[in-house]
PDB file of C-alpha atoms in Angstrom:
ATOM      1  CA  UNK R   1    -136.401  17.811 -42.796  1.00 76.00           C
ATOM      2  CA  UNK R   2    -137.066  14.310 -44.124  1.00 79.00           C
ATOM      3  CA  UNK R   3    -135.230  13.229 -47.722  1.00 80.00           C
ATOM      4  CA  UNK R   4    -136.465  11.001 -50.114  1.00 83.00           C
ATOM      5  CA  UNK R   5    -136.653  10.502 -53.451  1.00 82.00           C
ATOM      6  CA  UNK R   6    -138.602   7.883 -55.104  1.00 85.00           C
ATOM      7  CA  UNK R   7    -137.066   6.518 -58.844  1.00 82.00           C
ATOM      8  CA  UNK R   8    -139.394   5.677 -61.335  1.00 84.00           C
ATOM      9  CA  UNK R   9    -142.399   7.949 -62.708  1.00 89.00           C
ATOM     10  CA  UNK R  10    -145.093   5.326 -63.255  1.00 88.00           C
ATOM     11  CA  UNK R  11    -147.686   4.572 -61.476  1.00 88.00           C
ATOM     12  CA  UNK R  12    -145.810   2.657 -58.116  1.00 87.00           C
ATOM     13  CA  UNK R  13    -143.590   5.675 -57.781  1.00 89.00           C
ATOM     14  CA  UNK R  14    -146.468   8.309 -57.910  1.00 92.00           C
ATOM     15  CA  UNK R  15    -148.686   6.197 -55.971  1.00 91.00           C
ATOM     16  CA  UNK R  16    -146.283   6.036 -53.250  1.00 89.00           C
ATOM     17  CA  UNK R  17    -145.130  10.011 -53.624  1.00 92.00           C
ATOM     18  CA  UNK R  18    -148.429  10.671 -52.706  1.00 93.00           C
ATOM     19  CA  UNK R  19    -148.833   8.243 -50.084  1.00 91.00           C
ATOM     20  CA  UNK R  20    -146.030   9.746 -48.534  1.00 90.00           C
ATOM     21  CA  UNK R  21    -146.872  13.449 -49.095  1.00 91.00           C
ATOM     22  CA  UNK R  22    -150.526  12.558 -47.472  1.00 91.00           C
ATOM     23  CA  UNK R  23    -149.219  10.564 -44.684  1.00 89.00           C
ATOM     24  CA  UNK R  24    -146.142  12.629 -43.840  1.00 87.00           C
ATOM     25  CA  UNK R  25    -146.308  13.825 -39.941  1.00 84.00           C
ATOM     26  CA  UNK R  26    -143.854  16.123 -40.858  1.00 87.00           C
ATOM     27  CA  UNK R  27    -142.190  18.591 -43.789  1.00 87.00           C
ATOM     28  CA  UNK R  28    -141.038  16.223 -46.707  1.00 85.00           C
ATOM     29  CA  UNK R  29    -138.433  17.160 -49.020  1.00 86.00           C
ATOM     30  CA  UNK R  30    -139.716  14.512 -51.365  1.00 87.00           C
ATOM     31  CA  UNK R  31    -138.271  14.344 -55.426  1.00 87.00           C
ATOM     32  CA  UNK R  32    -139.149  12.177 -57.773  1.00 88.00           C
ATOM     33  CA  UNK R  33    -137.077  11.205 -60.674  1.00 86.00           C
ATOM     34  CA  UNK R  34    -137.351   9.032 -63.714  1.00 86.00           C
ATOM     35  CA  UNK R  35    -135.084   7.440 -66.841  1.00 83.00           C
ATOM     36  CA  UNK R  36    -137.245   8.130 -69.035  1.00 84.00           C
ATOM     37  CA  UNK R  37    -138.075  12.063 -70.571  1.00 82.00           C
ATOM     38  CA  UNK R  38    -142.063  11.490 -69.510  1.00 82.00           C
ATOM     39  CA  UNK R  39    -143.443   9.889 -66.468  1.00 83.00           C
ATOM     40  CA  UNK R  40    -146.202   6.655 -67.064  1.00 79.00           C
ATOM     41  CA  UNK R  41    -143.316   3.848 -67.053  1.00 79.00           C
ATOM     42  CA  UNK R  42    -145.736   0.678 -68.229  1.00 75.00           C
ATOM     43  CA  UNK R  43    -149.012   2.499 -68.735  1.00 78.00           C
ATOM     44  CA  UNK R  44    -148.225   5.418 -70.906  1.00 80.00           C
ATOM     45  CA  UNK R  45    -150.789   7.049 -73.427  1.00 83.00           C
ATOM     46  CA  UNK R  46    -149.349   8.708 -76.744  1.00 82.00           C
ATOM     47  CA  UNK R  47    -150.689  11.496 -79.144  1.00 82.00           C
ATOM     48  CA  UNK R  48    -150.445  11.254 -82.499  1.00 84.00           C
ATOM     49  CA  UNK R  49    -148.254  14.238 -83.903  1.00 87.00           C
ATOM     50  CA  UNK R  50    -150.817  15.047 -86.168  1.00 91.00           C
ATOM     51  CA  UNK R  51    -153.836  15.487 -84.015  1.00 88.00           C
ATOM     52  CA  UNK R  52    -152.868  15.806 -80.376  1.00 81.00           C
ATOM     53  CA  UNK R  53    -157.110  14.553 -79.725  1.00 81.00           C
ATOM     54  CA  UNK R  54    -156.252  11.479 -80.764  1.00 84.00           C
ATOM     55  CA  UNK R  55    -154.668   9.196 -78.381  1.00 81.00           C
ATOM     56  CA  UNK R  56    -153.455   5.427 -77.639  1.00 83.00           C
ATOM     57  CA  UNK R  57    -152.584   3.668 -74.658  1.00 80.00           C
ATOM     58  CA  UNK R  58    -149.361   1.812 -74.570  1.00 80.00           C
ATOM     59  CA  UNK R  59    -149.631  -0.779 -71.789  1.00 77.00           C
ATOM     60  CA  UNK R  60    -152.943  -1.320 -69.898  1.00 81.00           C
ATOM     61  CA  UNK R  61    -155.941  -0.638 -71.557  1.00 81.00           C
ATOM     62  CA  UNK R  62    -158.375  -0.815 -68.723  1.00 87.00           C
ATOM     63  CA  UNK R  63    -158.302  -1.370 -65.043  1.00 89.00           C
ATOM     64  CA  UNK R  64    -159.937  -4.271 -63.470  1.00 90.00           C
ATOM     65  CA  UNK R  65    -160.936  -4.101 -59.950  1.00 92.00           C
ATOM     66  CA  UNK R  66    -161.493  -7.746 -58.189  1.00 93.00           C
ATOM     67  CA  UNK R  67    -163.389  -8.520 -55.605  1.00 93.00           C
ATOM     68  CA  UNK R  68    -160.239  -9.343 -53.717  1.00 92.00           C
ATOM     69  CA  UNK R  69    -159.000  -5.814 -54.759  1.00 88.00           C
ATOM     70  CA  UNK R  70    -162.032  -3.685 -53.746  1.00 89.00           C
ATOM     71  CA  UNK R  71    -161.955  -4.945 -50.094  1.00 90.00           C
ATOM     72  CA  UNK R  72    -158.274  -3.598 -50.140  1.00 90.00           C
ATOM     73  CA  UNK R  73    -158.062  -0.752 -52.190  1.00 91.00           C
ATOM     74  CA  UNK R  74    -161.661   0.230 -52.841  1.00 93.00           C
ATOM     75  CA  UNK R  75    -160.777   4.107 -51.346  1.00 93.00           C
ATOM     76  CA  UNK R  76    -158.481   4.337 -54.353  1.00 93.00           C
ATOM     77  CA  UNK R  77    -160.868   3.639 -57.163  1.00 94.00           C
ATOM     78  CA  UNK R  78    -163.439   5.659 -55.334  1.00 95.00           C
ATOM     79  CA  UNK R  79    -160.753   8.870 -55.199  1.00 96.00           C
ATOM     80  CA  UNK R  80    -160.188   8.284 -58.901  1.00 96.00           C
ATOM     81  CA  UNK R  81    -163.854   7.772 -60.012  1.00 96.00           C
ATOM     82  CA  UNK R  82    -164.827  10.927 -58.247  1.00 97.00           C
ATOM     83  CA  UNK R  83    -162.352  12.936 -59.797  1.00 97.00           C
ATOM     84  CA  UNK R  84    -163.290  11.615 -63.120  1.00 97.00           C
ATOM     85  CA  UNK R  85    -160.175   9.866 -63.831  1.00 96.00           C
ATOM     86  CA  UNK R  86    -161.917   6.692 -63.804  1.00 95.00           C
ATOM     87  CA  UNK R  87    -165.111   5.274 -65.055  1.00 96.00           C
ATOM     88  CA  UNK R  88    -166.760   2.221 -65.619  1.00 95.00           C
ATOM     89  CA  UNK R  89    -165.841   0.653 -68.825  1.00 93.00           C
ATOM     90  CA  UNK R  90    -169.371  -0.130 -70.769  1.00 91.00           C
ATOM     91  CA  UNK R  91    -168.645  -2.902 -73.299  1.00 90.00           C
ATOM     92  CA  UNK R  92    -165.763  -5.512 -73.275  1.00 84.00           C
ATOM     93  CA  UNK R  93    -162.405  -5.238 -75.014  1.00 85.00           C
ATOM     94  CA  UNK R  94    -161.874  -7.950 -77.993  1.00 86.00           C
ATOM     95  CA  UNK R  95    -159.446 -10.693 -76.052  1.00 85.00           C
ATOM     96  CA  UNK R  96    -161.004  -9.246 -72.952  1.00 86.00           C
ATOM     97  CA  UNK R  97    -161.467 -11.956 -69.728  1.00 85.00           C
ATOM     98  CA  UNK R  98    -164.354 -10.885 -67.949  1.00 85.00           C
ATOM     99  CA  UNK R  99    -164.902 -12.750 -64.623  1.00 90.00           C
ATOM    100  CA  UNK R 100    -167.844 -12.960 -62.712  1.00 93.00           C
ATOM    101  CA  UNK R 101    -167.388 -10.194 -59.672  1.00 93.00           C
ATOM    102  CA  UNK R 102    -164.900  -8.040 -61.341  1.00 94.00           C
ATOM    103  CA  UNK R 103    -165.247  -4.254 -62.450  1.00 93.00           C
ATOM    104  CA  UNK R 104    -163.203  -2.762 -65.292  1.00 93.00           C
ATOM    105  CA  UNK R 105    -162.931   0.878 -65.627  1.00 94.00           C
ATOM    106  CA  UNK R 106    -161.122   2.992 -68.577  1.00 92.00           C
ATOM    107  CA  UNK R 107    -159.235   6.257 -68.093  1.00 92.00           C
ATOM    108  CA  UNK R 108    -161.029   9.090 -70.489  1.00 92.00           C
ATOM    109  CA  UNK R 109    -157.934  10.857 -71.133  1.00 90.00           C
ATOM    110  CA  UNK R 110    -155.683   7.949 -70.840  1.00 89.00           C
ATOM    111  CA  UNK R 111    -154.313   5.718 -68.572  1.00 89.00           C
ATOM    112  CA  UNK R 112    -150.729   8.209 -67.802  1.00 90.00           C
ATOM    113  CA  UNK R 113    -153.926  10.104 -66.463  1.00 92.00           C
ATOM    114  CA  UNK R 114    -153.694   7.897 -63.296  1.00 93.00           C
ATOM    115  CA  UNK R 115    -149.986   8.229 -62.764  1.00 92.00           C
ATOM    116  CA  UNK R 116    -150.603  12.193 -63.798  1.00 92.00           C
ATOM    117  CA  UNK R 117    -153.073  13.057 -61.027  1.00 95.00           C
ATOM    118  CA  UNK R 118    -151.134  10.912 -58.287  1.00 94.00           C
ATOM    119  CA  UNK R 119    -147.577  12.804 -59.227  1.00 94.00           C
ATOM    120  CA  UNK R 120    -150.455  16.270 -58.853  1.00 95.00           C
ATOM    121  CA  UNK R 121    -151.131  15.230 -55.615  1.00 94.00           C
ATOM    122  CA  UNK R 122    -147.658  14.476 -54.404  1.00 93.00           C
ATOM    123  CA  UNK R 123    -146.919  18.145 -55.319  1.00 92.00           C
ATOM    124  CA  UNK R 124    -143.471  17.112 -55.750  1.00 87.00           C
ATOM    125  CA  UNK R 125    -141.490  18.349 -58.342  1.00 87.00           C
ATOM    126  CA  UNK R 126    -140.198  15.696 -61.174  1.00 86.00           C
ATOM    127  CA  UNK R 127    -136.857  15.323 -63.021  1.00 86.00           C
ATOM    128  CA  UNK R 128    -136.442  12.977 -66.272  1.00 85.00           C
ATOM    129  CA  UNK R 129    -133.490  11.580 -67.470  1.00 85.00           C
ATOM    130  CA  UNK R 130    -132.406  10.989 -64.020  1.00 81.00           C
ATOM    131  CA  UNK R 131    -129.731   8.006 -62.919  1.00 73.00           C
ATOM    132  CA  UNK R 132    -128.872   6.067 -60.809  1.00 67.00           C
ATOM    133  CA  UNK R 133    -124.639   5.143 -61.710  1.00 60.00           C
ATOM    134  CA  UNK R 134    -124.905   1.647 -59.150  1.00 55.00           C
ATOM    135  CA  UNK R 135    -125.864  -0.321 -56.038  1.00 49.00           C
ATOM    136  CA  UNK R 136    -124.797   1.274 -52.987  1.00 51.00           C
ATOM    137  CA  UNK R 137    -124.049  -2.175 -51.501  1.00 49.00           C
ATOM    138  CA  UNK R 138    -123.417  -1.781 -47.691  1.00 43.00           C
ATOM    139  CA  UNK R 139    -123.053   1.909 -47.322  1.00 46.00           C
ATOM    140  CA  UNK R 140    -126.809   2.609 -47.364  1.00 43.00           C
ATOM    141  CA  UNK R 141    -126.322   6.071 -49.152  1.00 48.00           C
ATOM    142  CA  UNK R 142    -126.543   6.511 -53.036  1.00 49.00           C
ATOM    143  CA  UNK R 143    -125.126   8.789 -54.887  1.00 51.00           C
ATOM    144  CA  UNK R 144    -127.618   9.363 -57.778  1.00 53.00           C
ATOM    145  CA  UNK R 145    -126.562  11.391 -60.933  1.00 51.00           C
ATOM    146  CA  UNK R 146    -128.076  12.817 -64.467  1.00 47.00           C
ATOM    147  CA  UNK R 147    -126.760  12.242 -67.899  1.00 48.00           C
ATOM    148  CA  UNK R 148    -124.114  15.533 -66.835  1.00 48.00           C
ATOM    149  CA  UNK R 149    -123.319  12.720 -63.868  1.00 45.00           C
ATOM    150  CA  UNK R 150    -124.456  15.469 -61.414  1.00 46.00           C
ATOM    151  CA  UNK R 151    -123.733  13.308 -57.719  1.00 46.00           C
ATOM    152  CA  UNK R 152    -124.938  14.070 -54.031  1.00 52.00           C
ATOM    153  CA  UNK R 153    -125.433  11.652 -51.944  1.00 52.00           C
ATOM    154  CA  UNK R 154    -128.961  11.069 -50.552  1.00 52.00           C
ATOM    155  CA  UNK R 155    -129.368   8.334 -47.495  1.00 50.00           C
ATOM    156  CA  UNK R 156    -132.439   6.462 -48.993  1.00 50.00           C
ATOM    157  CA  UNK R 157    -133.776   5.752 -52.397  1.00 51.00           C
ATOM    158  CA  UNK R 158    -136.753   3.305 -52.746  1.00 50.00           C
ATOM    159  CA  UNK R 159    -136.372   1.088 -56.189  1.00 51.00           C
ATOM    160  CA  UNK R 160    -139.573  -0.754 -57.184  1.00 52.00           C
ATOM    161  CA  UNK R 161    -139.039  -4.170 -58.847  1.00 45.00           C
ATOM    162  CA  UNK R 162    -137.744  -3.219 -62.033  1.00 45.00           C
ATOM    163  CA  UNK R 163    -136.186  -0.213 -61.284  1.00 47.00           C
ATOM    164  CA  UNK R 164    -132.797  -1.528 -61.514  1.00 47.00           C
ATOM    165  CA  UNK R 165    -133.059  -2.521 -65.301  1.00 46.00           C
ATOM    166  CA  UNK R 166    -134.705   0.768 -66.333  1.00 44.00           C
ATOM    167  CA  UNK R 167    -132.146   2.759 -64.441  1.00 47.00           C
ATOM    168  CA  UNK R 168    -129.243   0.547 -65.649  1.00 48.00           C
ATOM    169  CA  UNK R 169    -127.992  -0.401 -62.495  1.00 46.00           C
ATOM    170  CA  UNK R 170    -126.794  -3.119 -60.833  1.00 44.00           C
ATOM    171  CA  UNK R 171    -128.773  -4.270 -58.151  1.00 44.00           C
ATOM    172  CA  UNK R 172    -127.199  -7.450 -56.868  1.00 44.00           C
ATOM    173  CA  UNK R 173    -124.241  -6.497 -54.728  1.00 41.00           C
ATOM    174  CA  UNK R 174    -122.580 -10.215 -55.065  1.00 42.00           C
ATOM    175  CA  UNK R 175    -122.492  -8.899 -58.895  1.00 43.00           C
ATOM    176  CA  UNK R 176    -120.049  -7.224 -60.180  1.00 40.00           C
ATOM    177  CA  UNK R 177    -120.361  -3.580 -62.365  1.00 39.00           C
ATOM    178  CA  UNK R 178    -120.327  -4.263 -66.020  1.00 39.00           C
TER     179      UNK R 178
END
């Protein structure tokens, strides 16, 4: 069976669980594991402790489909409109650029609602608080660990773009470990 384990909970790392997990020919061991104690990375919503109803969204605010966009990735905002995840945002944002062509959309119950219903269809399971100690330079395995530094090593390990700062490792392999 297959391996892989995507780092970083947010919304490139559930996108692409679930990518996998719908495009997978084959059984998929498939993990997904995160820095942080809550997956969302950039586009998290919080609850005030007070009055779990009431809600902000750290990060994005709305989504803005281009033109450009919906000839690529129009299935996706259909998926996520239909399952009510989506919908169209009614009246502008103050500091808002609208452009002629563009759709914006808010999420109802927050934006982590996005990166929530893409780790749901993944159906993989999620650990937080997850490391990675370093770069695995030229031996193509790493050897990723918690905060109890629990190691096995795992032959592939996608890292989105800023994956290596979140994680706090080094990503350069010219670079030495501080």
């Amino acid at each position: 069976m297959a391996r892989v384990l995507i780092v970083g909970a947010g919304l490139t790392g559930s996108l692409c669980a679930a990518l996998l997990r719908k495009a997978a020919a084959r059984p998929l061991h498939l993990a997904v594991w995160d820095k942080a104690g809550d997956s969302g990375g950039r586009m998290t919503t919080a609850s005030s402790p007070h009055n779990l109803q009431s809600t902000v969204d750290l990060g994005a605010q709305y989504i803005t489909c281009t033109p450009h966009y919906a000839k690529k990735h129009q299935s996706f905002y259909d998926e996520l409109l239909a399952r009510g995840v989506l919908k169209p945002l009614t009246s502008p944002i103050e500091g808002m650029v609208i452009k002629e062509g563009d759709c914006n959309f808010m999420a109802p119950h927050g934006v982590s609602s996005i990166i929530n219903h893409y780790l749901k269809e993944s159906g993989c399971p999620l650990q937080y608080e997850r490391l990675l100690p370093s770069y695995p330079g030229s031996t193509c395995q790493w050897t990723p660990g918690s905060r109890e530094q629990t190691h096995r090593a795992l032959p592939l390990v996608p890292l989105f773009h800023w994956c290596c700062y979140l994680l706090q490792t080094v990503c350069d392999p010219d670079q030495p470990e501080k």
